[in-house]
């Protein structure tokens, strides 16, 4: 597992982690230390993040120095030494924490879809409810700047957080601005509070040390989120959603967002999730914006695409008092770094 992670998974994005993971796979002592963790916590992404967290916390200075120098050989030696020297600490971090992915390219997908949802309903304000929110960074979708490959810019051009996405296909992303966001609510089984130093450090630890652009963007995003922290609701989304809807002002359109979250739900829970949205629409319109694998989001058309085809479908569903209108408004790749907009203007 560690060799495959290094030679296949990490090789595409992190030469440093490629070297460390392969070194761990070749050390019998290291593998025995990893076996001190519960089976579900032995995955390379979890153990490497735990080691990185301890390095960031000052508990593994040699490893921190090797990471800072992007020295793969030194990092491999220091990772093994740290794992053997403070096995209990590594395991304790791994057991306590969940791996976090906060790919902010998602905002490039969410922004035009949320704006389109508001246009269709005629809403002048929206309340965002992000399911599977982690740290709730995507709830600041209107507070970041987004530049698309065709030259279009959306969001806040003066924001300290800027991102980009490439465009494929012949249809441009709509230029419509998102209306005022009057509520930002995150729902997660284990949400991350970015105002807590330990939790913010864990977000950094889940990125490999040799991804400075992602690390810098995460720093900017956590700082931005800390200036206006979202409301984080802990619990199962199906159970918590009614409370989330109740916290959106009556004159605003509730927009629920899911980005690669529903694949973690069993089919029964996905259908119950859909039922919750329909229930909430008994009193006012509700919109659901999704970016999920082909066939994962119930009611969202698959456009004839095959499951596990390497891309995701951007869905927009509007629940009204009498009907549900669900549409695939686009496709995206690499968790929002590339997208094709399909909906009409």
XYZ file of N, CA and C in Angstrom, residues 117-126 179 251-253:
42
model
N -28.682 29.478 -9.946
C -29.814 29.077 -9.100
C -30.602 30.298 -8.649
N -29.896 31.337 -8.221
C -30.568 32.559 -7.762
C -31.333 33.213 -8.911
N -30.754 33.216 -10.108
C -31.440 33.811 -11.261
C -32.745 33.088 -11.558
N -32.706 31.773 -11.522
C -33.894 31.008 -11.873
C -35.035 31.214 -10.882
N -34.679 31.481 -9.635
C -35.702 31.662 -8.613
C -36.066 33.140 -8.456
N -35.225 34.023 -8.995
C -35.432 35.452 -8.815
C -35.041 35.925 -7.429
N -34.040 35.262 -6.826
C -33.623 35.588 -5.463
C -32.618 36.735 -5.453
N -32.777 37.632 -4.491
C -31.848 38.745 -4.320
C -30.864 38.504 -3.175
N -31.009 37.386 -2.473
C -30.097 37.003 -1.398
C -30.125 35.485 -1.278
N -29.006 34.910 -0.871
C -28.926 33.458 -0.698
C -28.336 33.133 0.663
N -25.775 36.885 -5.848
C -26.395 37.879 -4.964
C -25.781 37.845 -3.568
N -36.368 35.613 3.683
C -36.364 36.287 2.383
C -35.174 35.895 1.512
N -34.425 34.879 1.921
C -33.256 34.426 1.150
C -33.508 33.024 0.609
N -32.880 32.719 -0.515
C -32.965 31.393 -1.110
C -31.945 30.469 -0.446
